[in-house]
Short mmCIF file of C-alpha atoms in Angstrom, two decimals:
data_model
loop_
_atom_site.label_atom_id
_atom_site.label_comp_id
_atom_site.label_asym_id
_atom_site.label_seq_id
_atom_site.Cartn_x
_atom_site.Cartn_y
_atom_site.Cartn_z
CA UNK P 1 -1.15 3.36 -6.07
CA UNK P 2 -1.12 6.72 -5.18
CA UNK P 3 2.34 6.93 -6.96
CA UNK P 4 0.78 5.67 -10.00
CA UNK P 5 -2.61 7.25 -10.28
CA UNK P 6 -3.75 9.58 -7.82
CA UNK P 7 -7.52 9.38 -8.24
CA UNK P 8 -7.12 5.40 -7.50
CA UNK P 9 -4.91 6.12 -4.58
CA UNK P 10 -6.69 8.40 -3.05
CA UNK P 11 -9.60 6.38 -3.05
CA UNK P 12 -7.39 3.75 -1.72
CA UNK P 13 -6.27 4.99 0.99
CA UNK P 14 -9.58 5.56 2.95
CA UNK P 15 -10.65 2.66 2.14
CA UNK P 16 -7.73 0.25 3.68
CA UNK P 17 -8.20 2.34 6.56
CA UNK P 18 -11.89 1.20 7.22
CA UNK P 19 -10.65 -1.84 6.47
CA UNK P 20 -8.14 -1.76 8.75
CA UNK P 21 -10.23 -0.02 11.60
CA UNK P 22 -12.77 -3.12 11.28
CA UNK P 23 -10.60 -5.73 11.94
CA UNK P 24 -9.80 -3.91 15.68
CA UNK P 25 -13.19 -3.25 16.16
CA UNK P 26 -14.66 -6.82 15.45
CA UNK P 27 -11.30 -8.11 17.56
CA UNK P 28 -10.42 -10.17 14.56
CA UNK P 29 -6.61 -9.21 14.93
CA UNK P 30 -4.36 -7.40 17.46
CA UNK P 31 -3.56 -3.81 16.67
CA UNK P 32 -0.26 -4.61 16.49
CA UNK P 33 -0.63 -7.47 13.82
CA UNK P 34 -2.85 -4.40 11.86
CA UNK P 35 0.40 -1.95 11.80
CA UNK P 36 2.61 -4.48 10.77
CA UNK P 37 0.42 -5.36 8.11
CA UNK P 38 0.57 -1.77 6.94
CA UNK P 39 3.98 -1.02 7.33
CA UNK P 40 4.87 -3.91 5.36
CA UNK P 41 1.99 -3.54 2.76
CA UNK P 42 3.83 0.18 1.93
CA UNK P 43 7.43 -1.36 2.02
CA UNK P 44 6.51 -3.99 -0.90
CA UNK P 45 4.60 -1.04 -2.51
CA UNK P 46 7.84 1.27 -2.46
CA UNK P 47 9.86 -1.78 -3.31
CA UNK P 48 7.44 -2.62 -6.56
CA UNK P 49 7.72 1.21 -7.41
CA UNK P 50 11.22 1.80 -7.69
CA UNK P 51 11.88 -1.85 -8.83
CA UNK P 52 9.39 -1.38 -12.19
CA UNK P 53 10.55 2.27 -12.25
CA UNK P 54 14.57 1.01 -12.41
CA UNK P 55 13.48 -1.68 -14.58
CA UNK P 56 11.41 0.56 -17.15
CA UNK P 57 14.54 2.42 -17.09
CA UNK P 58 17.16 0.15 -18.04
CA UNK P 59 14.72 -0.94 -21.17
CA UNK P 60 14.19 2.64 -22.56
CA UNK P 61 10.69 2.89 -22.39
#
């Protein structure tokens, strides 16, 4: 999102990090399962970005 709209991102960004914090501190996940889950949540994110941005291109818009 931070691609998109910076104010959104940025508010974002913080907050999947609580997020992400709480789950290791209640022990509701390992931290590895947490780091995959992010480094996968920002590979579909780049893949969505340049995928609508190549697609937006090809329709002239």
């Amino acid at each position: 999102m931070t691609k998109t709209d910076r104010r959104f991102g940025y508010a974002a960004i913080p907050l999947a990090a609580l997020i992400a914090f709480s789950r290791l501190y209640l022990y509701v996940h390992f931290p590895s399962d947490v780091l995959a889950a992010a480094v996968l949540g920002v590979m579909i994110g780049e893949l969505a970005f340049y995928a609508d941005r190549r697609w937006t291109e090809r329709r002239g818009t």
